[in-house]
């Protein structure tokens, strides 16, 4: 109860109620539990490219058909293209309706952070279509732009259509320790009027025994003023890393995106160059490991993802090697 109260007050400025917060062992685990709540009979929409867990859990729950070998897309999933041409923000209104829409901002892998106007339009469309928006806000602490919401619940009407998943992993390096939360507003209901949080509470009580007191104690310390100050220092460190990576890629001659309100830099490759080809070239020439965009879905082809989660010395070394080997 203490942690739920502190999350609602410190991170959400009391725009949500503590009893709408479900404390868990992390956002990834909660995405699966959300899928278990929805079951196999729904159609999901995902950003393309996106964090693989949304598609993979849809497949595991039996929501999809076969994969199309020509497009690398599964049947019965709505893929929402996110690329340089649309500023990495999908036009959901122009795509087929889905029961559940998964959306991550700031985004993994593209580093794009949706503005208030963009999210307002997304919420409006979800409400009009009767879609439930599952908003992954795991990278919220990296937001520095005041026009980029840290929570979907900063958007009017979101409490009637959205669920938000978040985690201490990116706030305070709890990736292995495991602590997170999901917010399900009281106002969010299924089409028959049943509260969504009632069903999610049942899933949580059945599939999860609760975060340990030790881990919750760590989370409470993170939300103290001292903890928040230390988190800000850590986030600034990683954002500086991202800027170094971004500048290095620009110097080499690549077009780059992200890295401003996110720890990821998304590098657009020359036309005709596959992400795995560029991954291999950088590995062989500079001994630097990157992530091929194709690993995040078909929409990631033609891009590389670079991560700022590394010591400064390693980031500087990687930038120097790439600039020498790739220019």
PDB file of C-alpha atoms in Angstrom:
ATOM      1  CA  UNK A   1       0.000   0.000   0.000  1.00  0.00           C
ATOM      2  CA  UNK A   2       2.849   2.416   0.848  1.00  0.00           C
ATOM      3  CA  UNK A   3       4.552   1.838  -2.508  1.00  0.00           C
ATOM      4  CA  UNK A   4       1.303   2.242  -4.460  1.00  0.00           C
ATOM      5  CA  UNK A   5       0.664   5.526  -2.669  1.00  0.00           C
ATOM      6  CA  UNK A   6       4.166   6.777  -3.357  1.00  0.00           C
ATOM      7  CA  UNK A   7       4.008   5.828  -7.053  1.00  0.00           C
ATOM      8  CA  UNK A   8       0.715   7.688  -7.423  1.00  0.00           C
ATOM      9  CA  UNK A   9       2.012  10.787  -5.630  1.00  0.00           C
ATOM     10  CA  UNK A  10       5.659  11.067  -6.723  1.00  0.00           C
ATOM     11  CA  UNK A  11       5.476   9.801 -10.295  1.00  0.00           C
ATOM     12  CA  UNK A  12       1.890  10.677 -11.224  1.00  0.00           C
ATOM     13  CA  UNK A  13       1.339  13.798  -9.108  1.00  0.00           C
ATOM     14  CA  UNK A  14      -1.891  12.209  -7.836  1.00  0.00           C
ATOM     15  CA  UNK A  15      -3.640  12.203 -11.219  1.00  0.00           C
ATOM     16  CA  UNK A  16      -4.277   8.520 -10.487  1.00  0.00           C
ATOM     17  CA  UNK A  17      -5.436   6.799  -7.313  1.00  0.00           C
ATOM     18  CA  UNK A  18      -3.204   4.365  -5.362  1.00  0.00           C
ATOM     19  CA  UNK A  19      -5.861   1.663  -5.663  1.00  0.00           C
ATOM     20  CA  UNK A  20      -5.472   1.832  -9.460  1.00  0.00           C
ATOM     21  CA  UNK A  21      -1.807   0.762  -9.156  1.00  0.00           C
ATOM     22  CA  UNK A  22      -0.860  -2.921  -9.342  1.00  0.00           C
ATOM     23  CA  UNK A  23       2.717  -3.479  -8.107  1.00  0.00           C
ATOM     24  CA  UNK A  24       4.519  -6.269  -9.964  1.00  0.00           C
ATOM     25  CA  UNK A  25       7.848  -7.751 -10.984  1.00  0.00           C
ATOM     26  CA  UNK A  26       8.198  -5.588 -14.087  1.00  0.00           C
ATOM     27  CA  UNK A  27       6.537  -4.273 -17.222  1.00  0.00           C
ATOM     28  CA  UNK A  28       7.465  -7.232 -19.441  1.00  0.00           C
ATOM     29  CA  UNK A  29       5.782  -9.659 -17.040  1.00  0.00           C
ATOM     30  CA  UNK A  30       2.736  -7.404 -16.837  1.00  0.00           C
ATOM     31  CA  UNK A  31       2.396  -7.288 -20.627  1.00  0.00           C
ATOM     32  CA  UNK A  32       2.000 -11.064 -20.553  1.00  0.00           C
ATOM     33  CA  UNK A  33      -0.537 -10.828 -17.731  1.00  0.00           C
ATOM     34  CA  UNK A  34      -2.482  -8.220 -19.677  1.00  0.00           C
ATOM     35  CA  UNK A  35      -2.501 -10.663 -22.589  1.00  0.00           C
ATOM     36  CA  UNK A  36      -3.723 -13.435 -20.291  1.00  0.00           C
ATOM     37  CA  UNK A  37      -6.558 -11.158 -19.223  1.00  0.00           C
ATOM     38  CA  UNK A  38      -7.583 -10.432 -22.815  1.00  0.00           C
ATOM     39  CA  UNK A  39      -7.260 -14.062 -23.906  1.00  0.00           C
ATOM     40  CA  UNK A  40      -7.015 -15.539 -27.401  1.00  0.00           C
ATOM     41  CA  UNK A  41     -10.112 -13.947 -28.941  1.00  0.00           C
ATOM     42  CA  UNK A  42      -8.816 -10.417 -29.556  1.00  0.00           C
ATOM     43  CA  UNK A  43      -7.020  -8.592 -32.334  1.00  0.00           C
ATOM     44  CA  UNK A  44      -3.949  -6.620 -31.264  1.00  0.00           C
ATOM     45  CA  UNK A  45      -2.252  -3.677 -32.981  1.00  0.00           C
ATOM     46  CA  UNK A  46       1.475  -3.053 -32.571  1.00  0.00           C
ATOM     47  CA  UNK A  47       3.922  -0.415 -33.705  1.00  0.00           C
ATOM     48  CA  UNK A  48       6.217  -1.663 -36.438  1.00  0.00           C
ATOM     49  CA  UNK A  49       9.050  -1.785 -35.462  1.00  0.00           C
ATOM     50  CA  UNK A  50       8.398  -2.506 -31.793  1.00  0.00           C
ATOM     51  CA  UNK A  51       9.677  -4.242 -28.682  1.00  0.00           C
ATOM     52  CA  UNK A  52       9.157  -7.952 -29.556  1.00  0.00           C
ATOM     53  CA  UNK A  53       7.164  -8.841 -26.428  1.00  0.00           C
ATOM     54  CA  UNK A  54       3.875  -7.422 -27.795  1.00  0.00           C
ATOM     55  CA  UNK A  55       3.905  -9.628 -30.885  1.00  0.00           C
ATOM     56  CA  UNK A  56       5.425 -12.655 -29.165  1.00  0.00           C
ATOM     57  CA  UNK A  57       2.848 -12.703 -26.357  1.00  0.00           C
ATOM     58  CA  UNK A  58       0.051 -12.311 -28.914  1.00  0.00           C
ATOM     59  CA  UNK A  59       1.384 -15.395 -30.683  1.00  0.00           C
ATOM     60  CA  UNK A  60       1.762 -17.313 -27.418  1.00  0.00           C
ATOM     61  CA  UNK A  61      -1.832 -16.507 -26.439  1.00  0.00           C
ATOM     62  CA  UNK A  62      -3.134 -17.916 -29.697  1.00  0.00           C
ATOM     63  CA  UNK A  63      -4.400 -14.592 -31.028  1.00  0.00           C
ATOM     64  CA  UNK A  64      -2.582 -14.835 -34.360  1.00  0.00           C
ATOM     65  CA  UNK A  65      -2.564 -16.966 -37.460  1.00  0.00           C
ATOM     66  CA  UNK A  66       0.475 -18.082 -39.398  1.00  0.00           C
ATOM     67  CA  UNK A  67       3.387 -15.841 -40.250  1.00  0.00           C
ATOM     68  CA  UNK A  68       3.614 -14.612 -43.826  1.00  0.00           C
ATOM     69  CA  UNK A  69       7.113 -15.496 -44.999  1.00  0.00           C
ATOM     70  CA  UNK A  70       7.018 -12.718 -47.606  1.00  0.00           C
ATOM     71  CA  UNK A  71       6.219  -9.907 -45.141  1.00  0.00           C
ATOM     72  CA  UNK A  72       7.438 -11.483 -41.843  1.00  0.00           C
ATOM     73  CA  UNK A  73       4.081 -10.474 -40.354  1.00  0.00           C
ATOM     74  CA  UNK A  74       1.583 -12.626 -38.481  1.00  0.00           C
ATOM     75  CA  UNK A  75      -2.025 -12.931 -39.523  1.00  0.00           C
ATOM     76  CA  UNK A  76      -4.551 -11.254 -37.208  1.00  0.00           C
ATOM     77  CA  UNK A  77      -2.149  -8.576 -35.948  1.00  0.00           C
ATOM     78  CA  UNK A  78      -2.512  -4.986 -37.109  1.00  0.00           C
ATOM     79  CA  UNK A  79       0.980  -3.671 -37.845  1.00  0.00           C
ATOM     80  CA  UNK A  80       1.163   0.116 -37.482  1.00  0.00           C
ATOM     81  CA  UNK A  81       4.067   1.428 -39.601  1.00  0.00           C
ATOM     82  CA  UNK A  82       6.422   3.760 -37.723  1.00  0.00           C
ATOM     83  CA  UNK A  83       9.215   5.132 -39.896  1.00  0.00           C
ATOM     84  CA  UNK A  84      11.070   8.273 -40.853  1.00  0.00           C
ATOM     85  CA  UNK A  85       8.326   9.186 -43.341  1.00  0.00           C
ATOM     86  CA  UNK A  86       5.624   9.454 -40.645  1.00  0.00           C
ATOM     87  CA  UNK A  87       7.936  10.730 -37.897  1.00  0.00           C
ATOM     88  CA  UNK A  88       7.711   7.294 -36.253  1.00  0.00           C
ATOM     89  CA  UNK A  89       4.090   7.897 -35.206  1.00  0.00           C
ATOM     90  CA  UNK A  90       1.422   5.568 -36.634  1.00  0.00           C
ATOM     91  CA  UNK A  91      -1.848   6.610 -38.247  1.00  0.00           C
ATOM     92  CA  UNK A  92      -4.046   4.157 -36.362  1.00  0.00           C
ATOM     93  CA  UNK A  93      -7.231   5.794 -37.679  1.00  0.00           C
ATOM     94  CA  UNK A  94      -6.270   4.787 -41.231  1.00  0.00           C
ATOM     95  CA  UNK A  95      -5.625   1.145 -40.278  1.00  0.00           C
ATOM     96  CA  UNK A  96      -8.000  -1.708 -39.454  1.00  0.00           C
ATOM     97  CA  UNK A  97      -9.542  -1.585 -35.973  1.00  0.00           C
ATOM     98  CA  UNK A  98      -7.953  -3.628 -33.182  1.00  0.00           C
ATOM     99  CA  UNK A  99      -9.359  -4.588 -29.795  1.00  0.00           C
ATOM    100  CA  UNK A 100      -6.045  -3.789 -28.080  1.00  0.00           C
ATOM    101  CA  UNK A 101      -3.444  -1.243 -29.196  1.00  0.00           C
ATOM    102  CA  UNK A 102       0.101  -1.547 -27.809  1.00  0.00           C
ATOM    103  CA  UNK A 103       2.032   1.701 -27.848  1.00  0.00           C
ATOM    104  CA  UNK A 104       5.450   2.516 -26.342  1.00  0.00           C
ATOM    105  CA  UNK A 105       6.670   6.087 -25.801  1.00  0.00           C
ATOM    106  CA  UNK A 106       9.510   6.959 -25.586  1.00  0.00           C
ATOM    107  CA  UNK A 107       9.880   4.110 -27.993  1.00  0.00           C
ATOM    108  CA  UNK A 108      12.089   1.063 -28.075  1.00  0.00           C
ATOM    109  CA  UNK A 109      13.712   0.773 -30.623  1.00  0.00           C
ATOM    110  CA  UNK A 110      13.141   4.044 -32.514  1.00  0.00           C
ATOM    111  CA  UNK A 111      13.777   6.487 -29.654  1.00  0.00           C
ATOM    112  CA  UNK A 112      10.733   8.503 -30.798  1.00  0.00           C
ATOM    113  CA  UNK A 113       8.740  10.268 -28.074  1.00  0.00           C
ATOM    114  CA  UNK A 114       5.104  11.077 -28.856  1.00  0.00           C
ATOM    115  CA  UNK A 115       3.907  14.635 -28.262  1.00  0.00           C
ATOM    116  CA  UNK A 116       0.794  15.619 -26.344  1.00  0.00           C
ATOM    117  CA  UNK A 117      -1.046  16.381 -29.584  1.00  0.00           C
ATOM    118  CA  UNK A 118      -0.128  12.996 -31.059  1.00  0.00           C
ATOM    119  CA  UNK A 119      -1.232  11.096 -27.971  1.00  0.00           C
ATOM    120  CA  UNK A 120      -4.436  13.132 -27.778  1.00  0.00           C
ATOM    121  CA  UNK A 121      -5.277  11.980 -31.298  1.00  0.00           C
ATOM    122  CA  UNK A 122      -4.422   8.369 -30.450  1.00  0.00           C
ATOM    123  CA  UNK A 123      -6.635   8.411 -27.360  1.00  0.00           C
ATOM    124  CA  UNK A 124      -9.460   9.972 -29.373  1.00  0.00           C
ATOM    125  CA  UNK A 125      -9.242   7.242 -32.017  1.00  0.00           C
ATOM    126  CA  UNK A 126      -9.104   4.449 -29.428  1.00  0.00           C
ATOM    127  CA  UNK A 127     -12.190   5.810 -27.680  1.00  0.00           C
ATOM    128  CA  UNK A 128     -14.090   6.155 -30.958  1.00  0.00           C
ATOM    129  CA  UNK A 129     -13.207   2.591 -31.960  1.00  0.00           C
ATOM    130  CA  UNK A 130     -13.677   0.975 -28.571  1.00  0.00           C
ATOM    131  CA  UNK A 131     -10.017  -0.086 -28.478  1.00  0.00           C
ATOM    132  CA  UNK A 132      -8.101  -0.483 -25.225  1.00  0.00           C
ATOM    133  CA  UNK A 133      -4.725   1.278 -25.374  1.00  0.00           C
ATOM    134  CA  UNK A 134      -1.887  -0.452 -23.514  1.00  0.00           C
ATOM    135  CA  UNK A 135       0.696   2.277 -22.994  1.00  0.00           C
ATOM    136  CA  UNK A 136       4.253   1.173 -22.211  1.00  0.00           C
ATOM    137  CA  UNK A 137       5.873   4.074 -20.352  1.00  0.00           C
ATOM    138  CA  UNK A 138       9.048   2.285 -19.242  1.00  0.00           C
ATOM    139  CA  UNK A 139      11.290   5.021 -20.686  1.00  0.00           C
ATOM    140  CA  UNK A 140       9.346   7.944 -19.187  1.00  0.00           C
ATOM    141  CA  UNK A 141      12.251   9.100 -16.955  1.00  0.00           C
ATOM    142  CA  UNK A 142      14.257   9.991 -20.082  1.00  0.00           C
ATOM    143  CA  UNK A 143      11.747  12.628 -21.172  1.00  0.00           C
ATOM    144  CA  UNK A 144      13.103  16.167 -21.002  1.00  0.00           C
ATOM    145  CA  UNK A 145      10.730  17.889 -23.458  1.00  0.00           C
ATOM    146  CA  UNK A 146       7.777  19.485 -21.591  1.00  0.00           C
ATOM    147  CA  UNK A 147       5.570  18.801 -24.618  1.00  0.00           C
ATOM    148  CA  UNK A 148       6.096  15.045 -24.288  1.00  0.00           C
ATOM    149  CA  UNK A 149       3.814  13.417 -21.677  1.00  0.00           C
ATOM    150  CA  UNK A 150       5.404  11.020 -19.212  1.00  0.00           C
ATOM    151  CA  UNK A 151       2.094   9.240 -18.694  1.00  0.00           C
ATOM    152  CA  UNK A 152      -0.843   8.550 -20.976  1.00  0.00           C
ATOM    153  CA  UNK A 153      -3.082   9.740 -18.138  1.00  0.00           C
ATOM    154  CA  UNK A 154      -1.925  13.290 -18.770  1.00  0.00           C
ATOM    155  CA  UNK A 155      -4.190  13.077 -21.822  1.00  0.00           C
ATOM    156  CA  UNK A 156      -7.856  13.932 -21.347  1.00  0.00           C
ATOM    157  CA  UNK A 157     -10.080  10.882 -21.737  1.00  0.00           C
ATOM    158  CA  UNK A 158      -7.250   8.345 -21.366  1.00  0.00           C
ATOM    159  CA  UNK A 159      -8.663   6.931 -18.134  1.00  0.00           C
ATOM    160  CA  UNK A 160     -11.621   5.649 -20.127  1.00  0.00           C
ATOM    161  CA  UNK A 161      -9.543   3.720 -22.672  1.00  0.00           C
ATOM    162  CA  UNK A 162      -5.987   3.110 -21.439  1.00  0.00           C
ATOM    163  CA  UNK A 163      -3.813   0.858 -19.293  1.00  0.00           C
ATOM    164  CA  UNK A 164      -0.253   1.931 -18.438  1.00  0.00           C
ATOM    165  CA  UNK A 165       2.695  -0.365 -17.716  1.00  0.00           C
ATOM    166  CA  UNK A 166       5.912   0.890 -16.158  1.00  0.00           C
ATOM    167  CA  UNK A 167       8.981  -0.327 -14.342  1.00  0.00           C
ATOM    168  CA  UNK A 168      11.861   0.590 -12.065  1.00  0.00           C
ATOM    169  CA  UNK A 169      14.265  -1.022 -14.542  1.00  0.00           C
ATOM    170  CA  UNK A 170      14.967   2.186 -16.456  1.00  0.00           C
ATOM    171  CA  UNK A 171      14.422   4.515 -13.507  1.00  0.00           C
ATOM    172  CA  UNK A 172      16.965   2.853 -11.274  1.00  0.00           C
ATOM    173  CA  UNK A 173      18.551  -0.179 -12.928  1.00  0.00           C
ATOM    174  CA  UNK A 174      16.164  -2.719 -11.375  1.00  0.00           C
ATOM    175  CA  UNK A 175      16.274  -4.920 -14.498  1.00  0.00           C
ATOM    176  CA  UNK A 176      17.509  -7.941 -12.565  1.00  0.00           C
ATOM    177  CA  UNK A 177      15.957  -7.013  -9.224  1.00  0.00           C
ATOM    178  CA  UNK A 178      12.479  -6.868 -10.857  1.00  0.00           C
ATOM    179  CA  UNK A 179       9.937  -4.272  -9.737  1.00  0.00           C
ATOM    180  CA  UNK A 180       7.287  -2.515 -11.758  1.00  0.00           C
ATOM    181  CA  UNK A 181       3.637  -1.559 -11.849  1.00  0.00           C
ATOM    182  CA  UNK A 182       0.561  -1.350 -14.042  1.00  0.00           C
ATOM    183  CA  UNK A 183      -2.106   1.314 -13.730  1.00  0.00           C
ATOM    184  CA  UNK A 184      -5.688   0.365 -14.585  1.00  0.00           C
ATOM    185  CA  UNK A 185      -8.136   3.228 -13.989  1.00  0.00           C
ATOM    186  CA  UNK A 186     -11.453   2.655 -12.259  1.00  0.00           C
ATOM    187  CA  UNK A 187     -13.202   4.280 -15.248  1.00  0.00           C
ATOM    188  CA  UNK A 188     -11.857   1.697 -17.725  1.00  0.00           C
ATOM    189  CA  UNK A 189     -14.506  -0.906 -18.556  1.00  0.00           C
ATOM    190  CA  UNK A 190     -15.119  -3.597 -21.123  1.00  0.00           C
ATOM    191  CA  UNK A 191     -17.986  -3.204 -23.590  1.00  0.00           C
ATOM    192  CA  UNK A 192     -20.391  -4.875 -21.143  1.00  0.00           C
ATOM    193  CA  UNK A 193     -19.519  -2.405 -18.385  1.00  0.00           C
ATOM    194  CA  UNK A 194     -17.343  -4.794 -16.380  1.00  0.00           C
ATOM    195  CA  UNK A 195     -14.362  -3.021 -14.753  1.00  0.00           C
ATOM    196  CA  UNK A 196     -11.121  -4.052 -16.465  1.00  0.00           C
ATOM    197  CA  UNK A 197      -9.206  -3.782 -13.192  1.00  0.00           C
ATOM    198  CA  UNK A 198     -11.481  -6.465 -11.718  1.00  0.00           C
ATOM    199  CA  UNK A 199     -10.305  -8.993 -14.304  1.00  0.00           C
ATOM    200  CA  UNK A 200      -6.665  -7.905 -14.044  1.00  0.00           C
ATOM    201  CA  UNK A 201      -6.825  -8.209 -10.259  1.00  0.00           C
ATOM    202  CA  UNK A 202      -7.980 -11.796 -10.712  1.00  0.00           C
ATOM    203  CA  UNK A 203      -5.054 -12.540 -13.057  1.00  0.00           C
ATOM    204  CA  UNK A 204      -2.558 -10.932 -10.664  1.00  0.00           C
ATOM    205  CA  UNK A 205      -3.916 -12.826  -7.651  1.00  0.00           C
ATOM    206  CA  UNK A 206      -3.711 -16.104  -9.592  1.00  0.00           C
ATOM    207  CA  UNK A 207      -0.392 -15.721 -11.413  1.00  0.00           C
ATOM    208  CA  UNK A 208       1.699 -13.553  -9.070  1.00  0.00           C
ATOM    209  CA  UNK A 209       2.495 -13.735  -5.359  1.00  0.00           C
ATOM    210  CA  UNK A 210       3.724 -10.146  -5.026  1.00  0.00           C
ATOM    211  CA  UNK A 211       7.025  -8.307  -5.028  1.00  0.00           C
ATOM    212  CA  UNK A 212       9.212  -9.032  -2.003  1.00  0.00           C
ATOM    213  CA  UNK A 213       9.430  -6.559   0.861  1.00  0.00           C
ATOM    214  CA  UNK A 214      13.147  -6.107   0.161  1.00  0.00           C
ATOM    215  CA  UNK A 215      12.536  -5.112  -3.454  1.00  0.00           C
ATOM    216  CA  UNK A 216       9.639  -2.841  -2.494  1.00  0.00           C
ATOM    217  CA  UNK A 217      11.908  -1.190   0.079  1.00  0.00           C
ATOM    218  CA  UNK A 218      14.325  -0.398  -2.734  1.00  0.00           C
ATOM    219  CA  UNK A 219      11.500   1.062  -4.791  1.00  0.00           C
ATOM    220  CA  UNK A 220      10.400   3.264  -1.908  1.00  0.00           C
ATOM    221  CA  UNK A 221      13.975   4.554  -1.529  1.00  0.00           C
ATOM    222  CA  UNK A 222      14.037   5.419  -5.248  1.00  0.00           C
ATOM    223  CA  UNK A 223      10.942   7.563  -4.772  1.00  0.00           C
ATOM    224  CA  UNK A 224      12.409   9.561  -1.869  1.00  0.00           C
ATOM    225  CA  UNK A 225      13.801  13.018  -2.778  1.00  0.00           C
ATOM    226  CA  UNK A 226      17.354  11.674  -2.500  1.00  0.00           C
ATOM    227  CA  UNK A 227      16.542   8.737  -4.734  1.00  0.00           C
ATOM    228  CA  UNK A 228      14.845  10.944  -7.315  1.00  0.00           C
ATOM    229  CA  UNK A 229      17.876  13.233  -7.405  1.00  0.00           C
ATOM    230  CA  UNK A 230      20.214  10.286  -7.980  1.00  0.00           C
ATOM    231  CA  UNK A 231      17.957   8.960 -10.755  1.00  0.00           C
ATOM    232  CA  UNK A 232      18.088  12.343 -12.518  1.00  0.00           C
ATOM    233  CA  UNK A 233      21.899  12.239 -12.451  1.00  0.00           C
ATOM    234  CA  UNK A 234      21.895   8.705 -13.874  1.00  0.00           C
ATOM    235  CA  UNK A 235      19.384   9.567 -16.618  1.00  0.00           C
ATOM    236  CA  UNK A 236      21.386  12.656 -17.618  1.00  0.00           C
ATOM    237  CA  UNK A 237      24.477  10.438 -17.885  1.00  0.00           C
ATOM    238  CA  UNK A 238      22.740   8.080 -20.312  1.00  0.00           C
ATOM    239  CA  UNK A 239      21.252  10.935 -22.339  1.00  0.00           C
ATOM    240  CA  UNK A 240      24.767  12.371 -22.718  1.00  0.00           C
ATOM    241  CA  UNK A 241      25.860   8.922 -23.939  1.00  0.00           C
ATOM    242  CA  UNK A 242      23.028   8.979 -26.466  1.00  0.00           C
ATOM    243  CA  UNK A 243      24.123  12.379 -27.738  1.00  0.00           C
ATOM    244  CA  UNK A 244      27.692  11.117 -28.240  1.00  0.00           C
ATOM    245  CA  UNK A 245      26.374   8.175 -30.261  1.00  0.00           C
ATOM    246  CA  UNK A 246      24.071  10.427 -32.262  1.00  0.00           C
ATOM    247  CA  UNK A 247      26.843  12.904 -33.075  1.00  0.00           C
ATOM    248  CA  UNK A 248      29.218  10.104 -34.105  1.00  0.00           C
ATOM    249  CA  UNK A 249      26.658   8.592 -36.484  1.00  0.00           C
ATOM    250  CA  UNK A 250      25.973  11.994 -38.029  1.00  0.00           C
ATOM    251  CA  UNK A 251      29.718  12.584 -38.469  1.00  0.00           C
ATOM    252  CA  UNK A 252      29.999   9.273 -40.318  1.00  0.00           C
ATOM    253  CA  UNK A 253      27.173  10.405 -42.601  1.00  0.00           C
ATOM    254  CA  UNK A 254      24.130   8.512 -41.350  1.00  0.00           C
ATOM    255  CA  UNK A 255      20.703  10.001 -40.773  1.00  0.00           C
ATOM    256  CA  UNK A 256      19.765   9.449 -37.135  1.00  0.00           C
ATOM    257  CA  UNK A 257      16.648   9.656 -34.963  1.00  0.00           C
ATOM    258  CA  UNK A 258      15.843   9.434 -31.258  1.00  0.00           C
ATOM    259  CA  UNK A 259      18.323   9.949 -28.438  1.00  0.00           C
ATOM    260  CA  UNK A 260      16.778  13.205 -27.186  1.00  0.00           C
ATOM    261  CA  UNK A 261      14.064  11.895 -24.857  1.00  0.00           C
ATOM    262  CA  UNK A 262      15.159   8.269 -24.989  1.00  0.00           C
ATOM    263  CA  UNK A 263      18.278   6.139 -24.468  1.00  0.00           C
ATOM    264  CA  UNK A 264      18.110   4.720 -27.998  1.00  0.00           C
ATOM    265  CA  UNK A 265      19.494   6.123 -31.242  1.00  0.00           C
ATOM    266  CA  UNK A 266      17.888   4.798 -34.427  1.00  0.00           C
ATOM    267  CA  UNK A 267      20.208   4.921 -37.431  1.00  0.00           C
ATOM    268  CA  UNK A 268      18.799   4.958 -40.960  1.00  0.00           C
ATOM    269  CA  UNK A 269      20.949   2.978 -43.372  1.00  0.00           C
ATOM    270  CA  UNK A 270      21.710   3.741 -47.017  1.00  0.00           C
ATOM    271  CA  UNK A 271      19.052   2.427 -49.374  1.00  0.00           C
ATOM    272  CA  UNK A 272      19.589  -1.218 -50.225  1.00  0.00           C
ATOM    273  CA  UNK A 273      21.705  -1.946 -47.130  1.00  0.00           C
ATOM    274  CA  UNK A 274      20.095  -4.474 -44.797  1.00  0.00           C
ATOM    275  CA  UNK A 275      20.344  -4.081 -41.046  1.00  0.00           C
ATOM    276  CA  UNK A 276      22.116  -7.432 -40.680  1.00  0.00           C
ATOM    277  CA  UNK A 277      24.638  -6.489 -43.361  1.00  0.00           C
ATOM    278  CA  UNK A 278      25.455  -3.233 -41.544  1.00  0.00           C
ATOM    279  CA  UNK A 279      25.565  -5.047 -38.198  1.00  0.00           C
ATOM    280  CA  UNK A 280      28.158  -7.467 -39.636  1.00  0.00           C
ATOM    281  CA  UNK A 281      30.165  -4.680 -41.278  1.00  0.00           C
ATOM    282  CA  UNK A 282      30.437  -2.664 -38.047  1.00  0.00           C
ATOM    283  CA  UNK A 283      31.269  -5.771 -36.065  1.00  0.00           C
ATOM    284  CA  UNK A 284      34.022  -6.844 -38.461  1.00  0.00           C
ATOM    285  CA  UNK A 285      35.528  -3.410 -39.155  1.00  0.00           C
ATOM    286  CA  UNK A 286      35.183  -1.760 -35.730  1.00  0.00           C
ATOM    287  CA  UNK A 287      34.405  -4.626 -33.332  1.00  0.00           C
ATOM    288  CA  UNK A 288      31.334  -2.703 -32.170  1.00  0.00           C
ATOM    289  CA  UNK A 289      28.065  -4.526 -31.501  1.00  0.00           C
ATOM    290  CA  UNK A 290      24.831  -2.861 -32.632  1.00  0.00           C
ATOM    291  CA  UNK A 291      21.264  -4.189 -32.866  1.00  0.00           C
ATOM    292  CA  UNK A 292      19.809  -4.838 -36.338  1.00  0.00           C
ATOM    293  CA  UNK A 293      16.465  -3.092 -36.746  1.00  0.00           C
ATOM    294  CA  UNK A 294      14.993  -6.199 -38.372  1.00  0.00           C
ATOM    295  CA  UNK A 295      15.022  -7.801 -34.913  1.00  0.00           C
ATOM    296  CA  UNK A 296      12.164  -5.493 -33.944  1.00  0.00           C
ATOM    297  CA  UNK A 297       9.895  -6.494 -36.786  1.00  0.00           C
ATOM    298  CA  UNK A 298       9.788  -5.983 -40.550  1.00  0.00           C
ATOM    299  CA  UNK A 299       9.448  -2.210 -40.121  1.00  0.00           C
ATOM    300  CA  UNK A 300      12.894  -2.107 -38.531  1.00  0.00           C
ATOM    301  CA  UNK A 301      14.646  -3.260 -41.671  1.00  0.00           C
ATOM    302  CA  UNK A 302      17.006  -0.594 -42.978  1.00  0.00           C
ATOM    303  CA  UNK A 303      17.841   0.706 -39.483  1.00  0.00           C
ATOM    304  CA  UNK A 304      20.195  -0.033 -36.597  1.00  0.00           C
ATOM    305  CA  UNK A 305      19.496   0.573 -32.915  1.00  0.00           C
ATOM    306  CA  UNK A 306      22.261   1.918 -30.688  1.00  0.00           C
ATOM    307  CA  UNK A 307      21.910   1.866 -26.912  1.00  0.00           C
ATOM    308  CA  UNK A 308      23.218   4.454 -24.443  1.00  0.00           C
ATOM    309  CA  UNK A 309      23.234   1.919 -21.585  1.00  0.00           C
ATOM    310  CA  UNK A 310      26.994   1.583 -21.219  1.00  0.00           C
ATOM    311  CA  UNK A 311      29.870   3.191 -19.296  1.00  0.00           C
ATOM    312  CA  UNK A 312      31.044   6.495 -20.786  1.00  0.00           C
ATOM    313  CA  UNK A 313      34.484   5.107 -21.645  1.00  0.00           C
ATOM    314  CA  UNK A 314      32.880   2.318 -23.675  1.00  0.00           C
ATOM    315  CA  UNK A 315      30.641   4.777 -25.519  1.00  0.00           C
ATOM    316  CA  UNK A 316      33.597   7.029 -26.393  1.00  0.00           C
ATOM    317  CA  UNK A 317      35.650   4.024 -27.516  1.00  0.00           C
ATOM    318  CA  UNK A 318      32.806   2.732 -29.687  1.00  0.00           C
ATOM    319  CA  UNK A 319      32.311   6.149 -31.292  1.00  0.00           C
ATOM    320  CA  UNK A 320      36.040   6.497 -32.018  1.00  0.00           C
ATOM    321  CA  UNK A 321      36.232   3.034 -33.562  1.00  0.00           C
ATOM    322  CA  UNK A 322      33.171   3.594 -35.747  1.00  0.00           C
ATOM    323  CA  UNK A 323      34.382   6.976 -36.956  1.00  0.00           C
ATOM    324  CA  UNK A 324      37.770   5.524 -37.916  1.00  0.00           C
ATOM    325  CA  UNK A 325      36.391   2.376 -39.546  1.00  0.00           C
ATOM    326  CA  UNK A 326      33.222   3.609 -41.244  1.00  0.00           C
ATOM    327  CA  UNK A 327      34.016   7.095 -42.566  1.00  0.00           C
TER     328      UNK A 327
END
